[in-house]
Coordinates of N, CA, C and O in Angstrom, one line a residue:
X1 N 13.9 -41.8 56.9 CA 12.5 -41.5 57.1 C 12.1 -42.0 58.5 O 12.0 -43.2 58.7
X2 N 11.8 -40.7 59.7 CA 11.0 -41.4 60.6 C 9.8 -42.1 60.8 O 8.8 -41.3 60.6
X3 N 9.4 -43.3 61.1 CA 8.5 -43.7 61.1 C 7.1 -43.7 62.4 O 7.2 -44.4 63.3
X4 N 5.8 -42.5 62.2 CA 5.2 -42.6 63.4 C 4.2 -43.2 63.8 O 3.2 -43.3 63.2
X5 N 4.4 -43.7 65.2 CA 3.9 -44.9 65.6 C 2.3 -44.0 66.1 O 2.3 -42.9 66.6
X6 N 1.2 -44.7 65.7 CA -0.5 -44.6 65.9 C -1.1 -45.7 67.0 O -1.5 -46.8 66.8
X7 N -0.9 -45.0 68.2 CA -1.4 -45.6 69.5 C -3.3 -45.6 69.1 O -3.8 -44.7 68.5
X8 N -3.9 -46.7 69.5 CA -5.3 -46.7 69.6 C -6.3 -47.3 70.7 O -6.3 -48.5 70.9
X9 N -6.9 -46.7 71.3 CA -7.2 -46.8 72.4 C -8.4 -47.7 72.0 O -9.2 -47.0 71.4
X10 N -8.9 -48.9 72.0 CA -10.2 -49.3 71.0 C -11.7 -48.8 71.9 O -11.4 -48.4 73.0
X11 N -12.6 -48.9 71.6 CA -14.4 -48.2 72.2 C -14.5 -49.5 73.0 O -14.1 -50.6 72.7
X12 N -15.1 -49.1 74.0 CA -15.9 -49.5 74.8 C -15.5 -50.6 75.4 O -15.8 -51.8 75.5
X13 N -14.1 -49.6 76.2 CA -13.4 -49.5 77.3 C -14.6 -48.9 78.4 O -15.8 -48.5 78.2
X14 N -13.9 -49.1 79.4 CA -14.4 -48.2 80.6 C -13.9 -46.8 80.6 O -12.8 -46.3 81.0
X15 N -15.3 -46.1 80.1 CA -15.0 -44.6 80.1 C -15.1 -44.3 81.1 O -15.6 -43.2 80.8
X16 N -15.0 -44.3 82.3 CA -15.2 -43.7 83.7 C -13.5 -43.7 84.3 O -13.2 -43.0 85.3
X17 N -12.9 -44.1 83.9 CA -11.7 -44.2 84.0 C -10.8 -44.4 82.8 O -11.0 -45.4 82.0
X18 N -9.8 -43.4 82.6 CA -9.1 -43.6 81.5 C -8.2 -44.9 81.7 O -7.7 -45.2 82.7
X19 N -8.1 -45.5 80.3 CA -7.5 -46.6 79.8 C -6.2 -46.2 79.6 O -5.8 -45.5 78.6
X20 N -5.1 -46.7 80.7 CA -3.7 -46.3 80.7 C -2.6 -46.6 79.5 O -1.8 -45.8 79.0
X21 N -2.8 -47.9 79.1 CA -1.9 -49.1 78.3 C -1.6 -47.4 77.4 O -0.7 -46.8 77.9
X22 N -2.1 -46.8 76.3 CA -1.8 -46.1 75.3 C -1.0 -45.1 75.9 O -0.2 -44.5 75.3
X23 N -1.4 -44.8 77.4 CA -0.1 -43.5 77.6 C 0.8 -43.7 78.0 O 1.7 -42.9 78.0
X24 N 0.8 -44.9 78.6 CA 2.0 -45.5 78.9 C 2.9 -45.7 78.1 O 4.0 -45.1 78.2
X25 N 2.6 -46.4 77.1 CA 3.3 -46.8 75.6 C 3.5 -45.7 74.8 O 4.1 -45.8 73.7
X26 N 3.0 -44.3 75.3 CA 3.6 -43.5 74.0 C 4.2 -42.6 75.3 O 5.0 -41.6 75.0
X27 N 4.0 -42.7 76.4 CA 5.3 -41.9 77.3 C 6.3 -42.9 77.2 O 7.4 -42.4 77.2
X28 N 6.3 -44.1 77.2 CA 8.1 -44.7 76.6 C 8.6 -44.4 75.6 O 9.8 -44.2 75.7
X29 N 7.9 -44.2 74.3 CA 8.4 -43.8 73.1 C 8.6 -42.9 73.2 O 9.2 -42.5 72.2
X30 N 8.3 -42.0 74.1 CA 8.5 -40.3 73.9 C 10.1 -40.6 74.8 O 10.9 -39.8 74.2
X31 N 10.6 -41.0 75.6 CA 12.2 -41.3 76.1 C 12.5 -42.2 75.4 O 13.2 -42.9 76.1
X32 N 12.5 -42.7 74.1 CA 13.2 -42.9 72.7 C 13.7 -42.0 71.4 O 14.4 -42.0 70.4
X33 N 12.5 -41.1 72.1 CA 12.6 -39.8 70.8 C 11.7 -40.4 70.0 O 11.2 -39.4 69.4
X34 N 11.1 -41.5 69.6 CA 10.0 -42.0 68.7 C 8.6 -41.4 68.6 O 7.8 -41.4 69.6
X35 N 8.4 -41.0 67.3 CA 7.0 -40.0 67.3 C 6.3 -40.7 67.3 O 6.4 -41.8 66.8
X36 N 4.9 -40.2 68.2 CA 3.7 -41.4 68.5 C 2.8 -40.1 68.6 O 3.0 -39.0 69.1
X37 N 1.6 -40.6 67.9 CA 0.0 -39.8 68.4 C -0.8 -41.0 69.3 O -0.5 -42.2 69.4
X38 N -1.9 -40.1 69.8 CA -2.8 -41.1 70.3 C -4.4 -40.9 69.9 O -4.9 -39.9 69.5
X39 N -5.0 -42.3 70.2 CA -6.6 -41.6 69.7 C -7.5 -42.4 70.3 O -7.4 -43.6 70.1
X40 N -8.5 -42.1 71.2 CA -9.0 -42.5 71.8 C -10.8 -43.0 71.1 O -11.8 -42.3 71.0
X41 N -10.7 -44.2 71.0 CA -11.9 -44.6 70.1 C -13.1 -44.7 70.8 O -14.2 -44.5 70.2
X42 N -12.9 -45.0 72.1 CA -14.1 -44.9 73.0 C -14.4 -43.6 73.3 O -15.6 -43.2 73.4
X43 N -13.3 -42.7 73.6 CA -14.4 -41.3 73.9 C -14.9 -41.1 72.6 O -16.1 -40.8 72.5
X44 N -14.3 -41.1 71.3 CA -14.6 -40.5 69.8 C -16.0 -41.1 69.4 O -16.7 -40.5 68.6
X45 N -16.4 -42.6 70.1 CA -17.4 -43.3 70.0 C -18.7 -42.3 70.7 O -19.7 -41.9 70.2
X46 N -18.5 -42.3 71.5 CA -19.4 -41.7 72.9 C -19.5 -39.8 72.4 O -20.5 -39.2 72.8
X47 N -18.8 -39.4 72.0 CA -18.9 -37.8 71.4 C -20.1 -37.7 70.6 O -21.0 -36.9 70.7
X48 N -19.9 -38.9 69.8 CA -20.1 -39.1 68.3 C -22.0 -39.0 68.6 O -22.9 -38.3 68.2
X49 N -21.9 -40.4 69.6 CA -23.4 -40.9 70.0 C -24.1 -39.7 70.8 O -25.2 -39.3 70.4
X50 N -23.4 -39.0 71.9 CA -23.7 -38.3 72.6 C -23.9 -36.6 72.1 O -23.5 -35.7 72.8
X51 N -24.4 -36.4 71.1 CA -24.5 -34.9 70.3 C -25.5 -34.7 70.0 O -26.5 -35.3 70.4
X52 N -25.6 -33.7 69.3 CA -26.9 -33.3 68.9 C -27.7 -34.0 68.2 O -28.8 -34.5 68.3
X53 N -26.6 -34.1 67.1 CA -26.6 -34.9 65.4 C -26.8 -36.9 65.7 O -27.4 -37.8 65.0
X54 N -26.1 -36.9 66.8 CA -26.0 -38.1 67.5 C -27.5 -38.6 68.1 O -28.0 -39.4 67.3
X55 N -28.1 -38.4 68.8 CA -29.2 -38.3 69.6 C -30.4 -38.1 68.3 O -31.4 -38.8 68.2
X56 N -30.1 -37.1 67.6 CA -31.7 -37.0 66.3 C -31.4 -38.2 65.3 O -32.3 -38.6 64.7
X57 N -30.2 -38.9 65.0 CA -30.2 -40.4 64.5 C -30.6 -41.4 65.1 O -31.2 -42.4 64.6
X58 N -30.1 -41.4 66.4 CA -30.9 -42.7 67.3 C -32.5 -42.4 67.5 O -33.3 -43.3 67.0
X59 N -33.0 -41.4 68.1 CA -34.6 -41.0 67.9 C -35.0 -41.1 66.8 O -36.3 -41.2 66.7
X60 N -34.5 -41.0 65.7 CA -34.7 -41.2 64.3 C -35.1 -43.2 64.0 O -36.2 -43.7 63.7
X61 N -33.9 -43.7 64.3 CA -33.9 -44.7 63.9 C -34.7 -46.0 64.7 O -34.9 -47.2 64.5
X62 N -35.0 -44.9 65.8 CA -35.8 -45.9 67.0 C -36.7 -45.7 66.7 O -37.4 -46.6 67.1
X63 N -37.8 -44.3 65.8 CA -38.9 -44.3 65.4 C -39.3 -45.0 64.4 O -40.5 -45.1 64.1
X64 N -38.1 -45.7 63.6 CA -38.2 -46.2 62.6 C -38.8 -48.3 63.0 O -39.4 -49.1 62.4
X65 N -38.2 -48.3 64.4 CA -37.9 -49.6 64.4 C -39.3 -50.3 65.3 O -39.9 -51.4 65.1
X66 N -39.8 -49.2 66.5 CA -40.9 -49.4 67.3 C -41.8 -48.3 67.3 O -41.6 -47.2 66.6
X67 N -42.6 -48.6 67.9 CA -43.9 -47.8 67.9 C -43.8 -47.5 69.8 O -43.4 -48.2 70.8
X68 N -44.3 -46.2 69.7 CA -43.5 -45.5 71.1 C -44.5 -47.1 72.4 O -44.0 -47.7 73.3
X69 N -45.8 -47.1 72.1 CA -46.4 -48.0 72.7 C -46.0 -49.1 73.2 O -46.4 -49.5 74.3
X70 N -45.0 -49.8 72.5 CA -44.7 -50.8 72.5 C -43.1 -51.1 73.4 O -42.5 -52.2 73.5
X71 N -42.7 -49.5 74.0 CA -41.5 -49.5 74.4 C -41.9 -49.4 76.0 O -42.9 -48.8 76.4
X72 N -40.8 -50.0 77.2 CA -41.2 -49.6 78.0 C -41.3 -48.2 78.6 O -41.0 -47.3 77.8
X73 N -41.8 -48.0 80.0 CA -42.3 -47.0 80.8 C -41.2 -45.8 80.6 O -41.5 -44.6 80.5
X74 N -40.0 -46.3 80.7 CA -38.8 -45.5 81.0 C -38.4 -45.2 79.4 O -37.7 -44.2 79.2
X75 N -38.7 -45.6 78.6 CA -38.4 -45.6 77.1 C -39.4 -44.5 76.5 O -39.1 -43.5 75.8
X76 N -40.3 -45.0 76.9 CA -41.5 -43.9 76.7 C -41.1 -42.4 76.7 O -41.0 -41.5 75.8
X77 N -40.8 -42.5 78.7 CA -40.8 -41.0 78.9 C -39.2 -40.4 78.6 O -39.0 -39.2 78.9
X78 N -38.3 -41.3 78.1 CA -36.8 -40.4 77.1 C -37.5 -40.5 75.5 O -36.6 -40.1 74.7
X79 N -38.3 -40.7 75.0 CA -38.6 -40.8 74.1 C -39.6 -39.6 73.6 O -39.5 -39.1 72.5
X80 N -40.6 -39.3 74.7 CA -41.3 -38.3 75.1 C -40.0 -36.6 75.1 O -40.2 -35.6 74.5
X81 N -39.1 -36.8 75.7 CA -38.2 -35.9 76.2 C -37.3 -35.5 75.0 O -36.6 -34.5 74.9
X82 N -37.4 -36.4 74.2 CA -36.3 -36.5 73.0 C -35.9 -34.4 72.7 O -34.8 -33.9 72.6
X83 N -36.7 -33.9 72.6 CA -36.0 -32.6 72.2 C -35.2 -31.9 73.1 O -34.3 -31.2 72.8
X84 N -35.7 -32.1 74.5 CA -35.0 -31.4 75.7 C -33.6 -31.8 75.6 O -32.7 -31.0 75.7
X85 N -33.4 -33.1 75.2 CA -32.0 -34.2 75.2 C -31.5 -33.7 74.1 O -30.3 -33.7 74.1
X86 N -32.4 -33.1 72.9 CA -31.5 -33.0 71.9 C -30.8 -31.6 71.7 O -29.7 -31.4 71.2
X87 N -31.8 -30.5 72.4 CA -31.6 -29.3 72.5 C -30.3 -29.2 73.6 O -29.4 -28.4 73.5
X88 N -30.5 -30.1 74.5 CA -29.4 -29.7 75.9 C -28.1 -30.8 76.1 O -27.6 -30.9 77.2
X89 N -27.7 -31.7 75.0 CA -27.3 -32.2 75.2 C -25.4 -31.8 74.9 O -24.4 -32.3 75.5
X90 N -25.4 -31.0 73.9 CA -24.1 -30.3 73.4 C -23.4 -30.0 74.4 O -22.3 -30.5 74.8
X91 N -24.4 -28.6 75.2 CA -24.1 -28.1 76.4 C -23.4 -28.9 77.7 O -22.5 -28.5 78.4
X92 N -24.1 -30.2 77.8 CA -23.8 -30.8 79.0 C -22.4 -31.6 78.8 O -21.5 -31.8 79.6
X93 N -22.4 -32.2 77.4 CA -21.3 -32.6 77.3 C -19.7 -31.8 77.3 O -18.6 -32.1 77.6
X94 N -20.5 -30.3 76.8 CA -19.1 -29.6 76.7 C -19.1 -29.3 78.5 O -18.1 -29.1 79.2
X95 N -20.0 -29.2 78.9 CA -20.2 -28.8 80.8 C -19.0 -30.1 81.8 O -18.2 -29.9 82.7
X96 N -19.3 -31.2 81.0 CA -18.6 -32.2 81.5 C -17.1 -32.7 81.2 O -16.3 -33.3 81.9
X97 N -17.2 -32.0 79.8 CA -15.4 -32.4 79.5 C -14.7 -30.9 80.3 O -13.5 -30.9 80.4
X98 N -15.3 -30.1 80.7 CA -15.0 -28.8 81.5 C -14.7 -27.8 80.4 O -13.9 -26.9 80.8
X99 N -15.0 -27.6 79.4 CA -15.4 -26.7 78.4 C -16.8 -25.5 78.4 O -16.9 -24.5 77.6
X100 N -17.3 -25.7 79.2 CA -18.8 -24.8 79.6 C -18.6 -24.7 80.8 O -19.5 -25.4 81.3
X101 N -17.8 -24.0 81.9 CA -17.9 -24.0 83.7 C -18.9 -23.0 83.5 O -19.2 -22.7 84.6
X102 N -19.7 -22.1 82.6 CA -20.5 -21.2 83.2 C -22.0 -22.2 83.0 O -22.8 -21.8 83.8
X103 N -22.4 -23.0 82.4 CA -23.8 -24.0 82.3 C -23.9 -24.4 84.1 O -25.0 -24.5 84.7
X104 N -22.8 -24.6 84.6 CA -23.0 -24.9 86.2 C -24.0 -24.2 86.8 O -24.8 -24.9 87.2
X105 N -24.2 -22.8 86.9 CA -24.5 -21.6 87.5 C -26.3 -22.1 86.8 O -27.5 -22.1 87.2
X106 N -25.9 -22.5 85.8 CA -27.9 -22.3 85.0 C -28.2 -24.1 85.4 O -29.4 -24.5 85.4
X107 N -27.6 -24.6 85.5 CA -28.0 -25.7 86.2 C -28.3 -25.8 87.6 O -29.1 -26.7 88.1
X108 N -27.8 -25.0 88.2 CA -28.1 -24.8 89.8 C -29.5 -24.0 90.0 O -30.3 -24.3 90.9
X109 N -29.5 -22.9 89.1 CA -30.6 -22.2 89.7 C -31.5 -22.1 88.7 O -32.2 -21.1 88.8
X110 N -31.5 -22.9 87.5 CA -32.9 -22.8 86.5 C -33.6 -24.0 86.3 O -33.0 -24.9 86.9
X111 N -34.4 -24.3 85.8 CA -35.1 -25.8 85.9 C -34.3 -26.5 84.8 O -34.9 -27.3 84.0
X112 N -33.3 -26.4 84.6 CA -32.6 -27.2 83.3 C -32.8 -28.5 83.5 O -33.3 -29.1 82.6
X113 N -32.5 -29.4 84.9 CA -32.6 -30.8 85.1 C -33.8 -30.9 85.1 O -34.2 -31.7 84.3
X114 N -35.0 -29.9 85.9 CA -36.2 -30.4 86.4 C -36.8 -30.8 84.9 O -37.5 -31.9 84.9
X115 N -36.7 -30.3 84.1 CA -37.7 -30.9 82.9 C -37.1 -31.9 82.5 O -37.6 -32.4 81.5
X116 N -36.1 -32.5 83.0 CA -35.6 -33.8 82.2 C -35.8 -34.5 83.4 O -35.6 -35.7 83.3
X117 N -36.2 -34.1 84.7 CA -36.3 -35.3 86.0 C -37.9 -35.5 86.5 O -38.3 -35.4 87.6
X118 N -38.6 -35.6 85.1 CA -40.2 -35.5 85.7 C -40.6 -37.3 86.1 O -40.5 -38.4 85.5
X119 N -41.3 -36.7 87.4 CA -42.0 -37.5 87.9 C -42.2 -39.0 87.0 O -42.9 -38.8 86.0
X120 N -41.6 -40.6 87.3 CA -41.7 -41.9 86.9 C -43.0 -42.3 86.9 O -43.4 -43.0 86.0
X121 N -44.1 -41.8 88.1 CA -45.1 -42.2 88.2 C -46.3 -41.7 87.5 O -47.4 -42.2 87.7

């Protein structure tokens, strides 16, 4: 019975740069012939938070915890924005793993950012 080896990449690594150690270690085992998967817990973390379903539990549970008053200036106004974020947020994510190249084109020339980049003051 072959035995296969479960590479794990653990969360909250530096997502801005992929965390090499796991591909390293399962491209050696792959010039042994040894079966290995991999799984990346930090992006799976960040998918998870960063969704639709993700974003209406945190506004969920932040309405639970403070009162919008009591949060700062910049809290307020993502707090205020909560549906634009929740509505556009699928999109951007699939825009960015490179799954949506056509959202580019409606980001360039429709107010998609501008309602989420309103004026601090």
């Amino acid at each position: 019975m072959k035995t296969k080896i479960f590479l794990i990449t653990p969360p909250f690594t530096q997502l801005n740069t992929p965390y090499p150690a796991t591909a390293y270690i399962k491209g050696f085992l792959n010039t042994k012939n040894m079966e290995s998967v991999q799984a990346d817990l930090g992006i799976e973390v960040i998918l998870e938070l960063f969704s639709k379903q993700g974003l209406q539990d945190l506004f969920k549970v932040q309405s639970l915890k403070f009162k919008v008053e009591e949060l700062s200036q910049n809290s307020q106004r993502i707090f205020a924005l909560q549906e634009e974020y929740i509505k556009t947020i699928d999109a951007v994510v699939a825009f960015l793993q490179g799954k949506n190249p056509t959202l580019a084109l409606q980001i360039c020339q429709e107010d998609f950012c501008q309602r989420l980049l309103v004026s601090r003051n």
